[in-house]
C-alpha positions as a printed Julia matrix, in Angstrom:
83×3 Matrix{Float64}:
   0.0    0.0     0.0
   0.9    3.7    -0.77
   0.14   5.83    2.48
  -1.14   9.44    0.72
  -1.75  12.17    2.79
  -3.01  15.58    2.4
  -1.88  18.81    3.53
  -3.18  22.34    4.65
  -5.68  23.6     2.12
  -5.99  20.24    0.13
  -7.01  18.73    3.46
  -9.66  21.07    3.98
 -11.16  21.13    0.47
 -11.0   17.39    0.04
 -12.32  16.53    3.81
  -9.62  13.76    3.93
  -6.0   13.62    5.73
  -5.11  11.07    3.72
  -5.6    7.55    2.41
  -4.22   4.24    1.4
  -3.79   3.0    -1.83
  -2.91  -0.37   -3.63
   0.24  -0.14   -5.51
  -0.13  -1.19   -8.87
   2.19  -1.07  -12.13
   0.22   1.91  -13.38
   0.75   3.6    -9.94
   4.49   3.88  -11.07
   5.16   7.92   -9.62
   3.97  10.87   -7.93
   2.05  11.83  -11.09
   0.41   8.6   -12.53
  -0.64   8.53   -8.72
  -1.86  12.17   -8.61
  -3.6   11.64  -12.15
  -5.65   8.55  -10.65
  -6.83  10.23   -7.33
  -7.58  13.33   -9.29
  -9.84  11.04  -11.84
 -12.28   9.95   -8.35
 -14.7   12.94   -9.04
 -14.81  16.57  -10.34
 -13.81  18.35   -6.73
 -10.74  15.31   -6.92
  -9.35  16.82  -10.3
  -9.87  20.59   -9.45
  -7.85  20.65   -6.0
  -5.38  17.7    -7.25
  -4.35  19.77   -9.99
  -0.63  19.54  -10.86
  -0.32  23.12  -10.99
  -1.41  24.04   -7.84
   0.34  21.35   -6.05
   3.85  20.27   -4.14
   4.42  16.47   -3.3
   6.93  14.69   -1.21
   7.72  11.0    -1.43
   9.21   9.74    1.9
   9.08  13.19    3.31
  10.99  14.82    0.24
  10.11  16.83   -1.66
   9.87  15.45   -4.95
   9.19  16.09   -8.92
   6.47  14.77  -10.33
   8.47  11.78  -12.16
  10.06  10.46   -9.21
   8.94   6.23   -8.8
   6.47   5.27   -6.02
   5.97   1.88   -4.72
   4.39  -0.28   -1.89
   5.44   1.24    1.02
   5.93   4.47    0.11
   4.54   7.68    1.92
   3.35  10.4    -0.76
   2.32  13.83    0.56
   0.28  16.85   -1.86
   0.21  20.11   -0.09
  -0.18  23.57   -1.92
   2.81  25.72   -2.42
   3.63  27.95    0.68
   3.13  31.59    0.14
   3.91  34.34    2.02
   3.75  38.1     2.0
């Protein structure tokens, strides 16, 4: 299983801290990860979109590409801004 967790504002606007997932061959990175939870409803896609979004694999932070497997801990948090 692939432990994701949410952060900060994706937290709030998804209602979830995080979940577990089955690792699969197409669950190969961050993004083909990202691109499935994003594909579980409308709200999913618009607040998992790529653009608005950091992740960290294994509590680093990561690029999209980087490989995820079983065991893995994969965080999506917005970027931090500050004024």
């Amino acid at each position: 299983m692939i432990n994701v967790l949410f952060f900060a504002q994706v937290r709030e606007l998804l209602g979830e801290s995080g979940l577990q997932v089955e690792a699969t061959d197409e669950l190969s990175s961050a993004e083909t990860l990202r691109a499935a939870l994003a594909a579980k409803d409308e709200k999913w896609g618009r607040v998992l979109a790529s653009d608005k979004l950091l992740v960290a694999v294994n509590q680093t932070i990561s690029s999209w590409d980087t490989p995820v497997q079983d065991g893995d801990e994969v965080a999506f948090f917005p970027p931090v801004t500050g004024g």
